[in-house]
Amino acid sequence: MTYEFLQHYWCFLVSLLGALLVFLLFVQGANSVVRSLGYTEEGRRLIINSTGRKWEITFTTLVTFGGAFFASFPLFYSTSFGGAYWLWMIILFTFVLQAVSYEFQNKLGNILGPQTFQWFLIINGLLGPLLLGGAVATFFEGSNFVIDKSNMIDVESFSPIISRWANASHGLDALLNPWVLVFGLAVMFLARVLGILYIINNVDDEDIRSRGSVRLIGAAVPFLVLFVAYLVHLLLKDGYAYTDDGTIYMEPYKYLHNFLDMWYLLVFFLIGVVLVLYGIATEVLRGSKYFSEHVSLFPLSGIWPAGIGVVLVVLTLLLCSAWNHTAYYPSTADLQSSLTIANSCSSEFTLRTMAYVSVLIPFVLAYIAYAWYAMDKKKLDKTEIAGGHGY
């Protein structure tokens, strides 16, 4: 295991965590449409109890994603999480609202009322995916920061801080870039698509499921339009590349070149796109009386092919932003401050030691899969709500 291999290996693991996090945003997506899917209080409780079984997995994955970035690429962590802290603080605050809402909305002594906490869940369902998508878009569009490693050896300044934001917005300025908003909105609508697919699969209520088929079209169409628009922009834009000596420069069609040079990423990307479209199409057709009998011939439909497809698409996009001599966190304030997997990673000893520990990851994933199966082997219905269980 060479140092370069370890850098690429940990970039892959962090990207995989990011891809799983985007899939798990179906919790936020389902909560954002809770009032349109569940017209009655009983219907809304069904949806909230369905997503309530999974919200802790989403939150844990978010924290693990940040922790893995900190351990493997600490300069990115200090630059983004420390410099763009207003953006990340708002994201974390919405997730705190989510946790509080699940736990207290139906507790005795709740003076705000259940509906207040349901609106908190909707806020998290809208802002969480939007801002997380915007943060991911900065991997391609760049952020306004400056790196000065000379501070570490400057005894006169007495300042160990080597990265700083170039303005006072501390990350919120990224939202002024229209393409960041386009990608953020695409992730938000994707979360709604996944949330609706999950509710249709997990809740045994014909009223909610029939309404979900209609809402699915309303979420899928803007997602596809926004995603295709950003994908075209990404493939045609100049990208941030670097030479063997670490010099950053602008390369025309960089991300298109990455997909062509790393053809295997392009193959997985196309497979992921097909799976997402297949998952959406089969569920939409299932809601049609004319096609419902034919769609039932396909054993795997809805959330699972779409979810696998989302993981593949996001994983390949994240790897495309970092592999093949690409600066994964570009600086719009100072081009040479841009971060790469080579200039922002931990020491070889740290990466190698963590690589040995990472062999436990498949066992953790197996446990999560088993716990997921145990929770979802029986679809959620009104009898569970009537029995006083749940949120």
Short mmCIF file of C-alpha atoms in Angstrom, two decimals:
data_model
loop_
_atom_site.label_atom_id
_atom_site.label_comp_id
_atom_site.label_asym_id
_atom_site.label_seq_id
_atom_site.Cartn_x
_atom_site.Cartn_y
_atom_site.Cartn_z
CA MET A 1 0.00 0.00 0.00
CA THR A 2 1.78 3.10 -1.26
CA TYR A 3 1.02 6.57 0.06
CA GLU A 4 -0.74 7.44 -3.21
CA PHE A 5 -2.87 4.30 -3.01
CA LEU A 6 -3.90 5.13 0.56
CA GLN A 7 -4.91 8.63 -0.50
CA HIS A 8 -7.16 7.24 -3.23
CA TYR A 9 -8.44 4.49 -0.93
CA TRP A 10 -9.60 6.92 1.73
CA CYS A 11 -11.03 9.24 -0.87
CA PHE A 12 -13.12 6.28 -2.03
CA LEU A 13 -14.32 5.45 1.50
CA VAL A 14 -15.25 9.07 2.27
CA SER A 15 -17.04 9.33 -1.08
CA LEU A 16 -18.94 6.11 -0.33
CA LEU A 17 -20.09 7.55 3.00
CA GLY A 18 -21.21 10.70 1.19
CA ALA A 19 -23.13 8.62 -1.35
CA LEU A 20 -24.84 6.60 1.40
CA LEU A 21 -25.73 9.85 3.17
CA VAL A 22 -27.46 11.20 0.05
CA PHE A 23 -29.48 7.97 -0.20
CA LEU A 24 -30.44 8.17 3.48
CA LEU A 25 -31.78 11.69 2.92
CA PHE A 26 -35.03 9.91 2.00
CA VAL A 27 -35.88 10.54 5.67
CA GLN A 28 -35.72 14.29 5.05
CA GLY A 29 -37.48 13.93 1.72
CA ALA A 30 -40.42 12.02 3.19
CA ASN A 31 -40.76 14.53 6.03
CA SER A 32 -40.85 17.43 3.56
CA VAL A 33 -44.04 16.01 1.98
CA VAL A 34 -45.63 14.74 5.18
CA ARG A 35 -48.59 17.15 4.98
CA SER A 36 -49.33 16.41 1.32
CA LEU A 37 -49.02 12.63 1.67
CA GLY A 38 -50.90 12.41 4.96
CA TYR A 39 -54.01 14.55 4.90
CA THR A 40 -55.15 13.37 8.33
CA GLU A 41 -53.32 13.43 11.65
CA GLU A 42 -53.29 9.64 11.59
CA GLY A 43 -51.75 9.62 8.11
CA ARG A 44 -49.05 12.09 9.16
CA ARG A 45 -48.21 9.96 12.19
CA LEU A 46 -47.84 6.93 9.93
CA ILE A 47 -45.29 8.76 7.77
CA ILE A 48 -43.39 10.19 10.72
CA ASN A 49 -43.23 6.81 12.43
CA SER A 50 -41.96 5.27 9.19
CA THR A 51 -39.11 7.77 8.84
CA GLY A 52 -38.60 7.75 12.61
CA ARG A 53 -37.20 4.24 12.34
CA LYS A 54 -34.33 5.50 10.16
CA TRP A 55 -33.50 9.08 11.15
CA GLU A 56 -30.76 7.98 13.56
CA ILE A 57 -28.99 6.09 10.76
CA THR A 58 -29.00 9.24 8.62
CA PHE A 59 -27.68 11.41 11.45
CA THR A 60 -25.01 8.86 12.36
CA THR A 61 -23.88 8.65 8.74
CA LEU A 62 -23.58 12.46 8.60
CA VAL A 63 -21.40 12.47 11.71
CA THR A 64 -19.33 9.53 10.42
CA PHE A 65 -18.86 11.29 7.09
CA GLY A 66 -17.48 14.35 8.90
CA GLY A 67 -15.30 12.21 11.17
CA ALA A 68 -13.84 10.24 8.27
CA PHE A 69 -13.03 13.49 6.45
CA PHE A 70 -11.35 14.84 9.59
CA ALA A 71 -9.19 11.76 10.05
CA SER A 72 -8.14 11.27 6.43
CA PHE A 73 -8.16 14.82 5.02
CA PRO A 74 -7.79 17.15 8.01
CA LEU A 75 -6.97 20.25 5.97
CA PHE A 76 -10.32 20.01 4.20
CA TYR A 77 -12.05 19.57 7.55
CA SER A 78 -10.40 22.64 9.07
CA THR A 79 -10.98 24.71 5.94
CA SER A 80 -14.60 23.82 5.18
CA PHE A 81 -16.08 22.96 8.56
CA GLY A 82 -14.04 25.68 10.25
CA GLY A 83 -14.20 28.36 7.56
CA ALA A 84 -17.67 27.81 6.14
CA TYR A 85 -19.10 27.31 9.61
CA TRP A 86 -22.31 29.31 9.05
CA LEU A 87 -23.32 26.94 6.28
CA TRP A 88 -22.49 23.85 8.34
CA MET A 89 -24.02 25.28 11.53
CA ILE A 90 -27.34 25.82 9.74
CA ILE A 91 -27.19 22.24 8.42
CA LEU A 92 -26.46 20.84 11.88
CA PHE A 93 -29.13 23.05 13.45
CA THR A 94 -31.79 21.66 11.11
CA PHE A 95 -30.73 18.13 12.05
CA VAL A 96 -30.95 19.03 15.74
CA LEU A 97 -34.49 20.30 15.06
CA GLN A 98 -35.22 16.93 13.51
CA ALA A 99 -33.97 14.97 16.53
CA VAL A 100 -35.90 17.15 18.98
CA SER A 101 -39.06 16.93 16.88
CA TYR A 102 -39.08 13.15 16.77
CA GLU A 103 -38.58 12.80 20.49
CA PHE A 104 -40.90 15.51 21.86
CA GLN A 105 -43.78 16.08 19.44
CA ASN A 106 -46.16 13.71 21.26
CA LYS A 107 -44.64 13.82 24.74
CA LEU A 108 -46.67 14.99 27.72
CA GLY A 109 -46.03 18.62 28.56
CA ASN A 110 -45.40 19.65 24.95
CA ILE A 111 -46.62 23.27 25.10
CA LEU A 112 -45.81 23.94 21.43
CA GLY A 113 -48.12 21.24 20.11
CA PRO A 114 -47.37 18.33 17.72
CA GLN A 115 -47.88 20.43 14.59
CA THR A 116 -45.07 22.80 15.55
CA PHE A 117 -42.62 19.93 15.68
CA GLN A 118 -44.02 18.55 12.42
CA TRP A 119 -43.18 21.87 10.79
CA PHE A 120 -39.66 21.57 12.23
CA LEU A 121 -39.39 18.22 10.44
CA ILE A 122 -40.53 19.88 7.20
CA ILE A 123 -37.91 22.62 7.62
CA ASN A 124 -35.23 19.97 8.08
CA GLY A 125 -36.61 18.07 5.09
CA LEU A 126 -36.24 21.13 2.85
CA LEU A 127 -33.14 22.92 4.15
CA GLY A 128 -31.07 19.84 5.05
CA PRO A 129 -30.85 18.33 1.52
CA LEU A 130 -30.71 21.79 -0.12
CA LEU A 131 -27.73 22.95 1.92
CA LEU A 132 -25.95 19.60 1.83
CA GLY A 133 -26.34 19.56 -1.94
CA GLY A 134 -24.97 23.10 -2.08
CA ALA A 135 -21.97 22.04 0.01
CA VAL A 136 -21.27 19.15 -2.38
CA ALA A 137 -21.57 21.50 -5.37
CA THR A 138 -18.65 23.54 -4.03
CA PHE A 139 -16.44 20.52 -4.83
CA PHE A 140 -16.94 21.51 -8.47
CA GLU A 141 -17.73 25.23 -8.27
CA GLY A 142 -15.15 26.25 -5.67
CA SER A 143 -15.23 28.13 -2.36
CA ASN A 144 -13.82 31.44 -1.18
CA PHE A 145 -10.89 30.48 1.07
CA VAL A 146 -7.13 30.99 1.35
CA ILE A 147 -4.49 28.52 2.59
CA ASP A 148 -1.23 29.80 4.07
CA LYS A 149 0.88 26.98 5.49
CA SER A 150 3.69 29.40 6.36
CA ASN A 151 1.70 30.34 9.49
CA MET A 152 2.79 27.05 11.02
CA ILE A 153 6.45 28.15 11.05
CA ASP A 154 5.98 31.90 11.51
CA VAL A 155 6.99 32.40 15.17
CA GLU A 156 6.16 36.11 15.04
CA SER A 157 2.49 35.69 14.18
CA PHE A 158 1.86 33.06 16.88
CA SER A 159 -1.04 31.82 14.73
CA PRO A 160 -1.30 28.10 13.90
CA ILE A 161 -4.34 28.80 11.67
CA ILE A 162 -3.36 28.05 8.09
CA SER A 163 -6.77 28.34 6.38
CA ARG A 164 -9.20 31.24 6.48
CA TRP A 165 -12.32 32.34 4.67
CA ALA A 166 -11.75 35.28 2.35
CA ASN A 167 -14.94 37.10 3.36
CA ALA A 168 -17.30 37.45 6.31
CA SER A 169 -20.07 35.23 4.93
CA HIS A 170 -18.26 32.03 6.04
CA GLY A 171 -19.82 29.73 3.49
CA LEU A 172 -23.16 31.40 2.81
CA ASP A 173 -21.66 33.15 -0.23
CA ALA A 174 -21.73 29.79 -2.03
CA LEU A 175 -25.52 30.09 -2.24
CA LEU A 176 -25.08 33.19 -4.43
CA ASN A 177 -23.72 30.92 -7.18
CA PRO A 178 -26.77 29.89 -9.26
CA TRP A 179 -25.21 26.53 -10.16
CA VAL A 180 -24.73 25.72 -6.48
CA LEU A 181 -28.44 26.40 -5.99
CA VAL A 182 -29.32 24.26 -9.01
CA PHE A 183 -27.43 21.29 -7.61
CA GLY A 184 -28.79 21.91 -4.10
CA LEU A 185 -32.36 21.98 -5.41
CA ALA A 186 -31.68 18.81 -7.41
CA VAL A 187 -30.59 17.03 -4.21
CA MET A 188 -33.66 18.38 -2.39
CA PHE A 189 -36.06 17.03 -5.02
CA LEU A 190 -34.07 13.78 -5.16
CA ALA A 191 -34.58 13.40 -1.41
CA ARG A 192 -38.32 13.91 -1.94
CA VAL A 193 -38.34 11.25 -4.68
CA LEU A 194 -36.54 8.76 -2.44
CA GLY A 195 -38.76 9.66 0.53
CA ILE A 196 -41.95 9.04 -1.41
CA LEU A 197 -40.60 5.76 -2.79
CA TYR A 198 -39.66 4.65 0.72
CA ILE A 199 -43.08 5.52 2.18
CA ILE A 200 -44.86 3.68 -0.63
CA ASN A 201 -42.72 0.63 0.10
CA ASN A 202 -42.86 0.81 3.90
CA VAL A 203 -46.38 2.02 4.81
CA ASP A 204 -49.37 -0.26 4.41
CA ASP A 205 -52.00 2.39 3.72
CA GLU A 206 -53.72 2.52 0.34
CA ASP A 207 -54.67 6.20 0.66
CA ILE A 208 -51.06 7.28 1.27
CA ARG A 209 -49.67 4.99 -1.42
CA SER A 210 -52.11 6.16 -4.11
CA ARG A 211 -51.39 9.79 -3.26
CA GLY A 212 -47.68 9.03 -3.28
CA SER A 213 -47.73 7.98 -6.95
CA VAL A 214 -49.01 11.41 -7.94
CA ARG A 215 -46.58 13.27 -5.66
CA LEU A 216 -43.75 11.16 -7.08
CA ILE A 217 -44.22 12.63 -10.54
CA GLY A 218 -44.28 16.15 -9.07
CA ALA A 219 -40.90 15.53 -7.40
CA ALA A 220 -39.24 13.47 -10.16
CA VAL A 221 -39.79 15.94 -13.00
CA PRO A 222 -38.03 18.94 -11.38
CA PHE A 223 -35.26 16.64 -10.10
CA LEU A 224 -34.54 15.30 -13.57
CA VAL A 225 -34.62 18.77 -15.14
CA LEU A 226 -32.28 20.26 -12.53
CA PHE A 227 -29.92 17.27 -12.52
CA VAL A 228 -29.58 17.13 -16.31
CA ALA A 229 -29.01 20.90 -16.43
CA TYR A 230 -26.23 20.69 -13.85
CA LEU A 231 -24.69 17.61 -15.47
CA VAL A 232 -24.44 19.40 -18.84
CA HIS A 233 -22.92 22.42 -17.10
CA LEU A 234 -20.42 20.20 -15.26
CA LEU A 235 -19.23 18.34 -18.35
CA LEU A 236 -18.74 21.57 -20.33
CA LYS A 237 -17.13 23.72 -17.64
CA ASP A 238 -13.45 24.28 -16.94
CA GLY A 239 -12.18 22.16 -14.07
CA TYR A 240 -9.43 22.41 -11.47
CA ALA A 241 -6.47 20.17 -12.25
CA TYR A 242 -2.98 19.91 -10.78
CA THR A 243 0.44 18.82 -12.01
CA ASP A 244 2.79 16.31 -10.38
CA ASP A 245 4.49 19.12 -8.45
CA GLY A 246 1.14 20.30 -7.05
CA THR A 247 0.57 23.38 -9.22
CA ILE A 248 -3.14 24.05 -9.74
CA TYR A 249 -4.36 25.12 -13.17
CA MET A 250 -7.64 25.38 -15.07
CA GLU A 251 -8.30 22.62 -17.61
CA PRO A 252 -11.13 22.93 -20.18
CA TYR A 253 -13.69 20.10 -19.97
CA LYS A 254 -11.83 18.64 -16.99
CA TYR A 255 -14.74 16.62 -15.59
CA LEU A 256 -15.65 15.31 -19.04
CA HIS A 257 -12.03 14.22 -19.42
CA ASN A 258 -12.20 12.52 -16.02
CA PHE A 259 -15.15 10.40 -17.08
CA LEU A 260 -13.44 9.51 -20.36
CA ASP A 261 -10.09 8.74 -18.71
CA MET A 262 -11.70 6.77 -15.89
CA TRP A 263 -14.17 4.88 -18.08
CA TYR A 264 -15.12 2.54 -15.24
CA LEU A 265 -16.59 5.51 -13.34
CA LEU A 266 -18.61 6.41 -16.42
CA VAL A 267 -19.95 2.84 -16.62
CA PHE A 268 -21.06 2.87 -12.96
CA PHE A 269 -22.50 6.36 -13.41
CA LEU A 270 -24.66 5.23 -16.35
CA ILE A 271 -25.75 2.10 -14.48
CA GLY A 272 -26.76 4.30 -11.55
CA VAL A 273 -28.75 6.65 -13.78
CA VAL A 274 -30.61 3.71 -15.34
CA LEU A 275 -31.43 2.26 -11.90
CA VAL A 276 -32.77 5.60 -10.65
CA LEU A 277 -34.98 6.02 -13.72
CA TYR A 278 -36.11 2.39 -13.45
CA GLY A 279 -37.04 2.77 -9.78
CA ILE A 280 -39.07 5.91 -10.47
CA ALA A 281 -40.74 4.56 -13.63
CA THR A 282 -41.83 1.24 -12.13
CA GLU A 283 -43.43 2.95 -9.15
CA VAL A 284 -45.22 5.51 -11.34
CA LEU A 285 -46.51 2.75 -13.62
CA ARG A 286 -47.55 0.68 -10.62
CA GLY A 287 -49.97 3.46 -9.71
CA SER A 288 -51.59 3.17 -13.13
CA LYS A 289 -54.40 0.63 -13.44
CA TYR A 290 -53.40 -0.14 -17.03
CA PHE A 291 -49.76 -0.97 -16.26
CA SER A 292 -50.04 -2.21 -12.66
CA GLU A 293 -50.36 -5.89 -13.61
CA HIS A 294 -47.30 -5.79 -15.88
CA VAL A 295 -45.14 -3.87 -13.40
CA SER A 296 -45.85 -6.52 -10.76
CA LEU A 297 -43.79 -8.91 -12.90
CA PHE A 298 -40.66 -7.02 -11.81
CA PRO A 299 -39.77 -8.18 -8.27
CA LEU A 300 -37.38 -5.29 -7.59
CA SER A 301 -38.90 -1.84 -8.04
CA GLY A 302 -39.23 1.51 -6.32
CA ILE A 303 -36.88 2.52 -3.52
CA TRP A 304 -34.28 -0.25 -3.83
CA PRO A 305 -33.14 0.10 -7.46
CA ALA A 306 -33.45 3.89 -7.14
CA GLY A 307 -31.46 3.87 -3.90
CA ILE A 308 -28.68 1.71 -5.33
CA GLY A 309 -28.61 3.95 -8.39
CA VAL A 310 -28.30 7.09 -6.25
CA VAL A 311 -25.34 5.60 -4.35
CA LEU A 312 -23.58 4.75 -7.63
CA VAL A 313 -24.24 8.16 -9.20
CA VAL A 314 -23.15 10.18 -6.16
CA LEU A 315 -20.11 7.96 -5.57
CA THR A 316 -18.87 8.39 -9.14
CA LEU A 317 -19.47 12.16 -9.08
CA LEU A 318 -17.49 12.54 -5.85
CA LEU A 319 -14.63 10.41 -7.18
CA CYS A 320 -14.70 12.40 -10.41
CA SER A 321 -14.14 15.54 -8.34
CA ALA A 322 -10.97 14.18 -6.71
CA TRP A 323 -9.28 11.44 -8.73
CA ASN A 324 -7.23 11.85 -11.92
CA HIS A 325 -5.22 14.85 -10.66
CA THR A 326 -8.29 16.93 -9.81
CA ALA A 327 -8.56 19.52 -7.04
CA TYR A 328 -11.62 18.34 -5.08
CA TYR A 329 -12.03 21.56 -3.10
CA PRO A 330 -11.12 24.47 -5.38
CA SER A 331 -10.46 27.97 -4.10
CA THR A 332 -12.00 30.87 -6.00
CA ALA A 333 -9.99 33.36 -3.94
CA ASP A 334 -6.54 31.86 -4.60
CA LEU A 335 -6.15 29.11 -7.19
CA GLN A 336 -3.03 27.65 -5.57
CA SER A 337 -4.89 27.28 -2.26
CA SER A 338 -7.14 24.63 -3.80
CA LEU A 339 -7.14 21.30 -1.98
CA THR A 340 -6.22 17.97 -3.53
CA ILE A 341 -6.06 14.49 -2.04
CA ALA A 342 -2.26 14.87 -2.13
CA ASN A 343 -1.87 18.20 -0.29
CA SER A 344 -4.67 17.86 2.27
CA CYS A 345 -4.39 14.29 3.53
CA SER A 346 -3.08 12.85 6.80
CA SER A 347 0.33 11.25 7.14
CA GLU A 348 1.08 7.89 5.58
CA PHE A 349 1.22 6.28 9.03
CA THR A 350 -2.26 7.59 9.91
CA LEU A 351 -3.82 6.51 6.62
CA ARG A 352 -2.18 3.09 6.81
CA THR A 353 -3.29 2.49 10.41
CA MET A 354 -6.87 3.51 9.60
CA ALA A 355 -6.80 1.27 6.53
CA TYR A 356 -6.22 -1.74 8.79
CA VAL A 357 -9.17 -0.72 10.96
CA SER A 358 -11.37 -0.23 7.89
CA VAL A 359 -11.56 -4.02 7.39
CA LEU A 360 -14.31 -3.91 10.04
CA ILE A 361 -16.55 -1.78 7.80
CA PRO A 362 -18.25 -4.75 6.04
CA PHE A 363 -19.26 -6.18 9.43
CA VAL A 364 -20.77 -2.86 10.47
CA LEU A 365 -22.67 -2.63 7.18
CA ALA A 366 -23.92 -6.19 7.64
CA TYR A 367 -25.24 -5.31 11.09
CA ILE A 368 -27.00 -2.21 9.74
CA ALA A 369 -28.55 -4.28 6.94
CA TYR A 370 -29.81 -6.86 9.45
CA ALA A 371 -31.23 -4.17 11.75
CA TRP A 372 -32.90 -2.52 8.76
CA TYR A 373 -34.46 -5.84 7.72
CA ALA A 374 -35.69 -6.49 11.26
CA MET A 375 -37.38 -3.07 11.44
CA ASP A 376 -38.98 -3.23 7.99
CA LYS A 377 -39.93 -6.90 7.61
CA LYS A 378 -43.46 -5.89 8.59
CA LYS A 379 -45.00 -2.87 6.89
CA LEU A 380 -46.18 -0.06 9.12
CA ASP A 381 -49.97 0.21 9.48
CA LYS A 382 -52.57 1.99 11.58
CA THR A 383 -52.74 -0.76 14.19
CA GLU A 384 -49.23 0.11 15.38
CA ILE A 385 -50.19 3.78 15.77
CA ALA A 386 -53.44 2.84 17.51
CA GLY A 387 -51.46 0.70 19.93
CA GLY A 388 -49.63 3.76 21.21
CA HIS A 389 -46.22 2.79 19.81
CA GLY A 390 -43.94 5.10 17.93
CA TYR A 391 -43.38 8.83 17.67
#
